Amino acid sequence: MTATLERPTEDEPEGSRPSPVEGRRFRPTPGGWAGRAAVPVGLLLIALWYTHHFSQGRSDILASGLVIAVGALSLNVLVGYVGQISLGHQAFIGIGSFTASYVIGQSGQSFYVGLLAGAAVGGLQAILLGLIALRVRGLYFALVTLSWGAVAENCIFRLKGFTGGGEGANASRPGGFITDRAFLVMCALVLTVVLLIDWRLVSTKAGRAFQAIRESPQVAANYGINVRLYTLYAFAVAGVYAGIAGALYASRRITVQAGDFTFASIALTYLIVTVVGGLRRRGGIVLFSLFYVLGGEYLPGWVRGLPLPGTLKANAGYLVQAISGVLAIVTLIFQPEGLGTFTAPMGRWLKGERFALGHGGAGAEGVDARP
């Protein structure tokens, strides 16, 4: 029995079949890998120069940006992965922060115990809220979370035994990380762990279930996905991230008060960071978190030095919030992927792929990038 090779038909377009070169998987040259390795090393050197060239307060500014990044990643799980808009994240962050402060300051436990307690309480409150809000989506779910945030602001944060009342609650920093520079390292380590967990989460069956639920809960249920279970799972993960962010917030500030956790300062800020950074784009969220805090530090002073009317100079401190709000609107209209448009291709390039903007529908995070 012999085998014959058939010639392609005449109407088969030339080049319709990939050439042997095109079929091979792209592999960077040694110089390409060296260039890729130089990027994170360069960023690390810039960060080290910044923290050691300037005063300790500059490190505290960067630490606050990393705390915001952890909190925004928490919001990204709900808004980006399962498509549920949360407007009460000040409750998640605040309760996690006061829990950690209570464990560290009043119970005399270590920072690490307080961090775990904040994460556990954050996950528990998120599950309880998820059980209440499972039957609603969209605007109704946003109203439920908004109400929970109001309950936390007006009731839970007024419990003097829990929050310290007007005096606030105290939380110390861990041994070896007392200074602002050292605590910046702690925040970076915690953020790295959260990023790794989040990256792994999206790569699992749960991550694919989140994507299906976001697209259509009914279709996901028809394919055998337990919508209620995976939605609660997403709530739990978001709550744990928020509790971790709250614990870091407390130790960074040393003393936290109820007035620190309001809708405008926490929920709205984190939502803007998540949207402008890019839904489901971890790199963009972290990058814009740093841009946000650095802008708040430098932009008002720069504006005051411009020849502008006195009214604008007097209100320069509110400029970052105003610009961030405008950026959020513009991002939603013209660039739904936010900074992820640039960070996702860079992430793929660092992993060894060719650099190309708009490379397919799935981003570096492994999920579809559409809002």
Coordinates of C-alpha atoms in Angstrom, one line a residue:
M1 CA 0.0 0.0 0.0
T2 CA 1.5 3.3 -1.1
A3 CA 0.8 6.8 0.0
T4 CA 0.5 9.6 -2.4
L5 CA 0.9 13.3 -1.9
E6 CA -1.7 15.4 -3.5
R7 CA -0.8 18.7 -5.0
P8 CA -2.7 21.7 -3.7
T9 CA -5.6 22.8 -5.9
E10 CA -5.1 25.7 -8.2
D11 CA -7.5 27.9 -6.3
E12 CA -5.7 27.5 -3.0
P13 CA -4.2 30.9 -2.3
E14 CA -0.4 31.1 -2.2
G15 CA 0.8 31.5 1.3
S16 CA -2.4 30.1 2.9
R17 CA -0.3 27.5 4.6
P18 CA 2.2 28.8 7.1
S19 CA 5.8 28.5 6.1
P20 CA 8.2 26.5 8.1
V21 CA 9.7 29.7 9.6
E22 CA 6.3 31.1 10.5
G23 CA 5.3 27.8 12.1
R24 CA 8.2 27.9 14.5
R25 CA 7.6 29.3 17.9
F26 CA 9.2 32.7 18.4
R27 CA 12.2 32.6 20.8
P28 CA 14.2 35.7 21.8
T29 CA 17.9 35.8 21.1
P30 CA 20.4 36.0 24.0
G31 CA 20.5 39.7 23.5
G32 CA 16.7 39.8 23.6
W33 CA 16.6 38.0 26.9
A34 CA 19.3 40.4 28.2
G35 CA 17.1 43.3 27.3
R36 CA 14.1 41.8 28.9
A37 CA 16.1 41.2 32.1
A38 CA 17.4 44.7 32.1
V39 CA 13.8 46.2 32.4
P40 CA 12.9 44.8 35.9
V41 CA 16.5 45.4 37.1
G42 CA 16.3 49.0 35.9
L43 CA 13.0 49.6 37.6
L44 CA 14.4 48.1 40.8
L45 CA 17.4 50.4 40.6
I46 CA 15.2 53.4 40.0
A47 CA 13.0 52.5 43.1
L48 CA 16.1 52.0 45.2
W49 CA 17.5 55.4 44.1
Y50 CA 14.3 57.1 44.8
T51 CA 13.9 55.7 48.3
H52 CA 17.5 56.4 49.3
H53 CA 18.0 59.7 47.6
F54 CA 14.9 61.3 49.2
S55 CA 13.7 61.5 52.7
Q56 CA 11.9 58.7 54.6
G57 CA 8.6 60.4 53.7
R58 CA 9.0 59.5 50.1
S59 CA 9.1 55.8 50.9
D60 CA 5.9 56.2 52.9
I61 CA 4.3 57.7 49.8
L62 CA 5.3 54.7 47.7
A63 CA 4.1 52.4 50.5
S64 CA 0.7 54.1 50.4
G65 CA 0.6 53.5 46.6
L66 CA 1.3 49.8 47.1
V67 CA -1.5 49.6 49.8
I68 CA -3.9 51.2 47.3
A69 CA -2.8 48.6 44.7
V70 CA -3.7 45.7 47.0
G71 CA -7.1 47.2 47.7
A72 CA -7.7 47.9 44.0
L73 CA -6.8 44.3 43.2
S74 CA -9.5 43.3 45.7
L75 CA -12.0 45.5 43.8
N76 CA -10.8 44.1 40.5
V77 CA -11.8 40.6 41.6
L78 CA -15.4 41.8 41.9
V79 CA -15.7 44.3 39.1
G80 CA -13.2 42.8 36.7
Y81 CA -13.5 39.1 37.1
V82 CA -17.2 38.5 38.0
G83 CA -18.7 41.8 36.8
Q84 CA -20.2 43.0 40.1
I85 CA -19.8 46.8 40.9
S86 CA -18.9 47.4 44.5
L87 CA -19.4 50.9 45.9
G88 CA -18.8 50.1 49.6
H89 CA -15.2 49.1 49.7
Q90 CA -14.5 51.5 52.5
A91 CA -16.2 48.9 54.7
F92 CA -14.0 46.1 53.6
I93 CA -10.8 48.1 54.0
G94 CA -11.9 49.8 57.2
I95 CA -13.0 46.6 59.0
G96 CA -9.9 44.8 58.0
S97 CA -7.8 47.8 59.3
F98 CA -9.6 48.1 62.6
T99 CA -9.4 44.3 63.1
A100 CA -5.7 44.3 62.6
S101 CA -5.3 47.3 64.9
Y102 CA -7.4 45.6 67.6
V103 CA -5.3 42.4 67.4
I104 CA -2.0 44.3 67.4
G105 CA -2.7 47.2 69.6
Q106 CA -5.2 45.8 72.2
S107 CA -4.5 42.1 72.1
G108 CA -0.7 42.5 72.0
Q109 CA -0.2 40.2 69.0
S110 CA 2.4 40.6 66.3
F111 CA 1.9 42.3 63.0
Y112 CA 1.7 39.0 61.2
V113 CA -1.1 37.7 63.4
G114 CA -2.9 41.0 62.8
L115 CA -2.4 40.7 59.0
L116 CA -3.9 37.2 59.1
A117 CA -6.8 38.3 61.3
G118 CA -7.6 41.2 58.9
A119 CA -7.6 38.9 55.9
A120 CA -9.8 36.4 57.7
V121 CA -12.3 39.0 58.9
G122 CA -12.3 40.6 55.5
G123 CA -13.1 37.3 53.8
L124 CA -15.8 36.5 56.3
Q125 CA -17.6 39.8 55.9
A126 CA -17.4 39.5 52.1
I127 CA -19.0 36.1 52.2
L128 CA -21.8 37.3 54.5
L129 CA -22.5 40.2 52.1
G130 CA -22.3 37.9 49.2
L131 CA -25.0 35.6 50.7
I132 CA -27.3 38.7 50.9
A133 CA -26.5 40.0 47.5
L134 CA -26.4 36.8 45.5
R135 CA -29.9 37.3 44.0
V136 CA -29.2 40.7 42.6
R137 CA -26.7 42.1 40.0
G138 CA -25.8 45.4 38.4
L139 CA -27.3 48.5 39.9
Y140 CA -29.1 46.6 42.7
F141 CA -25.9 44.9 43.8
A142 CA -24.1 48.3 43.7
L143 CA -26.8 49.7 46.0
V144 CA -26.4 46.8 48.4
T145 CA -22.6 47.4 48.7
L146 CA -23.2 51.2 49.0
S147 CA -25.6 50.5 51.9
W148 CA -23.0 48.3 53.5
G149 CA -20.4 51.0 53.3
A150 CA -22.9 53.5 54.9
V151 CA -23.6 51.0 57.7
A152 CA -19.9 50.6 58.4
E153 CA -19.3 54.4 58.3
N154 CA -22.2 55.3 60.6
C155 CA -22.4 52.3 62.9
I156 CA -19.4 49.9 62.9
F157 CA -16.8 52.6 62.8
R158 CA -18.5 54.4 65.8
L159 CA -18.0 51.4 68.2
K160 CA -15.5 52.9 70.6
G161 CA -14.3 49.5 71.9
F162 CA -13.5 48.4 68.3
T163 CA -12.2 51.6 66.6
G164 CA -11.0 53.7 69.6
G165 CA -13.6 56.4 68.9
G166 CA -12.0 59.8 68.4
E167 CA -8.6 58.7 69.7
G168 CA -8.4 56.1 66.9
A169 CA -6.8 52.6 67.0
N170 CA -3.1 51.9 67.1
A171 CA -1.2 49.3 65.1
S172 CA 2.6 48.9 65.3
R173 CA 4.9 47.8 62.5
P174 CA 6.7 44.4 62.5
G175 CA 10.2 44.1 63.9
G176 CA 12.8 44.8 61.3
F177 CA 10.4 46.9 59.3
I178 CA 9.9 49.9 61.6
T179 CA 11.2 52.7 59.3
D180 CA 9.3 54.0 56.3
R181 CA 11.9 52.5 53.9
A182 CA 11.8 49.1 55.6
F183 CA 8.0 49.1 55.7
L184 CA 7.9 49.9 52.0
V185 CA 9.8 46.6 51.5
M186 CA 7.2 44.8 53.6
C187 CA 4.4 46.3 51.4
A188 CA 6.2 45.3 48.3
L189 CA 6.6 41.7 49.6
V190 CA 2.9 41.4 50.5
L191 CA 1.8 42.9 47.1
T192 CA 4.1 40.4 45.3
V193 CA 2.4 37.5 47.2
V194 CA -1.1 38.9 46.3
L195 CA -0.1 39.2 42.7
L196 CA 1.1 35.7 42.5
I197 CA -2.0 34.4 44.2
D198 CA -4.2 36.4 41.8
W199 CA -2.2 35.2 38.8
R200 CA -2.6 31.6 39.9
L201 CA -6.3 32.1 40.6
V202 CA -7.1 33.3 37.1
S203 CA -5.2 30.3 35.7
T204 CA -7.4 27.8 37.5
K205 CA -10.9 26.4 36.9
A206 CA -12.2 29.1 39.2
G207 CA -10.8 31.9 37.0
R208 CA -12.5 30.5 33.9
A209 CA -15.7 30.2 35.9
F210 CA -15.4 33.9 36.9
Q211 CA -15.1 34.8 33.3
A212 CA -18.1 32.8 32.3
I213 CA -20.2 34.3 35.1
R214 CA -19.2 37.8 34.1
E215 CA -20.3 37.2 30.5
S216 CA -23.6 35.5 31.4
P217 CA -24.6 33.8 34.6
Q218 CA -27.4 32.0 32.9
V219 CA -25.2 30.5 30.2
A220 CA -22.6 29.6 32.8
A221 CA -25.2 27.7 34.8
N222 CA -26.3 25.9 31.6
Y223 CA -22.7 24.7 31.2
G224 CA -22.7 23.2 34.8
I225 CA -21.0 26.0 36.6
N226 CA -22.2 26.6 40.2
V227 CA -22.8 30.3 39.9
R228 CA -23.7 30.8 43.6
L229 CA -20.6 28.9 44.8
Y230 CA -18.1 30.7 42.5
T231 CA -19.6 34.1 43.1
L232 CA -19.2 33.5 46.9
Y233 CA -15.6 32.4 46.1
A234 CA -15.0 35.7 44.3
F235 CA -16.4 37.6 47.3
A236 CA -14.2 35.7 49.7
V237 CA -11.0 36.4 47.6
A238 CA -11.9 40.1 47.3
G239 CA -12.6 40.3 51.0
V240 CA -9.2 38.6 51.9
Y241 CA -7.3 41.1 49.6
A242 CA -9.2 44.0 51.2
G243 CA -8.5 42.8 54.7
I244 CA -4.8 42.5 53.8
A245 CA -4.8 46.1 52.4
G246 CA -6.6 47.3 55.6
A247 CA -3.9 45.7 57.8
L248 CA -1.1 47.3 55.8
Y249 CA -3.0 50.6 55.9
A250 CA -3.2 50.4 59.7
S251 CA 0.5 49.6 60.3
R252 CA 1.6 52.2 57.8
R253 CA -0.4 54.9 59.5
I254 CA 0.3 53.6 63.0
T255 CA -3.0 55.2 64.1
V256 CA -6.2 54.9 62.2
Q257 CA -9.6 56.6 62.7
A258 CA -13.1 56.3 61.4
G259 CA -12.7 59.4 59.3
D260 CA -10.0 57.7 57.2
F261 CA -12.5 55.3 55.7
T262 CA -15.1 57.2 53.7
F263 CA -16.7 56.6 50.3
A264 CA -14.7 59.4 48.7
S265 CA -11.3 58.5 50.1
I266 CA -11.5 54.8 49.8
A267 CA -14.3 53.3 47.7
L268 CA -14.3 56.0 45.0
T269 CA -10.5 56.3 44.9
Y270 CA -10.0 52.5 44.6
L271 CA -12.7 52.2 41.9
I272 CA -11.0 55.0 39.8
V273 CA -7.6 53.3 40.2
T274 CA -9.1 50.0 39.1
V275 CA -10.8 51.4 36.1
V276 CA -8.0 53.7 34.9
G277 CA -5.4 51.0 35.6
G278 CA -7.4 48.6 33.6
L279 CA -10.0 46.0 34.6
R280 CA -8.3 42.5 34.8
R281 CA -4.9 44.2 34.2
R282 CA -2.9 43.7 37.3
G283 CA 0.2 45.6 36.0
G284 CA -1.9 48.6 35.0
I285 CA -3.6 48.7 38.4
V286 CA -0.3 48.7 40.3
L287 CA 1.3 51.2 38.0
F288 CA -1.6 53.7 38.2
S289 CA -1.7 53.3 42.0
L290 CA 1.8 54.6 42.1
F291 CA 1.0 57.4 39.6
Y292 CA -2.0 58.4 41.8
V293 CA 0.0 58.9 45.0
L294 CA 3.0 60.5 43.3
G295 CA 0.6 62.8 41.5
G296 CA -1.0 63.8 44.8
E297 CA 2.4 64.6 46.2
Y298 CA 4.0 66.6 43.3
L299 CA 1.1 67.9 41.1
P300 CA -0.4 70.4 43.5
G301 CA 3.0 72.1 44.1
W302 CA 3.7 72.2 40.4
V303 CA 0.3 73.8 39.7
R304 CA 0.9 76.5 42.4
G305 CA 4.1 77.5 40.5
L306 CA 2.1 78.2 37.3
P307 CA 0.7 81.6 36.5
L308 CA -2.9 80.7 37.2
P309 CA -5.7 82.5 39.0
G310 CA -5.6 82.4 42.8
T311 CA -8.7 80.2 43.0
L312 CA -7.1 77.4 41.1
K313 CA -3.9 77.6 43.1
A314 CA -5.9 77.6 46.4
N315 CA -7.7 74.4 45.3
A316 CA -4.6 72.7 43.8
G317 CA -4.9 70.0 46.5
Y318 CA -8.1 68.7 44.9
L319 CA -6.6 68.6 41.4
V320 CA -5.5 65.0 41.5
Q321 CA -9.0 63.8 42.5
A322 CA -10.5 65.9 39.7
I323 CA -8.1 64.7 37.0
S324 CA -8.5 61.1 38.2
G325 CA -12.3 61.4 37.8
V326 CA -11.9 62.8 34.3
L327 CA -9.4 60.1 33.4
A328 CA -11.9 57.5 34.6
I329 CA -14.6 58.9 32.3
V330 CA -12.2 59.1 29.3
T331 CA -10.9 55.6 29.9
L332 CA -14.4 54.1 30.0
I333 CA -15.3 55.8 26.7
F334 CA -12.2 55.6 24.6
Q335 CA -9.8 53.0 26.2
P336 CA -11.6 50.5 28.4
E337 CA -8.4 48.5 29.0
G338 CA -6.8 51.5 30.7
L339 CA -3.1 51.4 31.3
G340 CA -3.4 47.7 30.6
T341 CA -3.1 48.6 26.9
F342 CA 0.6 49.1 27.5
T343 CA 1.4 46.9 30.5
A344 CA -0.1 43.7 29.1
P345 CA 2.0 43.8 25.9
M346 CA 5.0 44.6 28.0
G347 CA 4.2 41.6 30.2
R348 CA 4.0 39.3 27.3
W349 CA 7.3 40.7 25.9
L350 CA 9.0 40.1 29.2
K351 CA 7.8 36.5 29.1
G352 CA 9.5 36.0 25.7
E353 CA 6.9 36.9 23.2
R354 CA 7.1 39.5 20.5
F355 CA 6.0 43.0 21.5
A356 CA 2.7 43.8 19.9
L357 CA -0.1 46.1 21.0
G358 CA -3.6 44.6 20.9
H359 CA -2.3 41.0 20.9
G360 CA -5.5 39.0 20.8
G361 CA -8.5 39.3 23.2
A362 CA -6.9 37.7 26.2
G363 CA -4.4 39.8 28.2
A364 CA -1.5 38.9 30.3
E365 CA -3.7 38.0 33.1
G366 CA -5.2 35.2 31.1
V367 CA -8.7 36.5 30.8
D368 CA -10.6 38.3 28.2
A369 CA -9.9 42.0 28.4
R370 CA -13.2 43.3 27.3
P371 CA -15.2 45.3 30.0

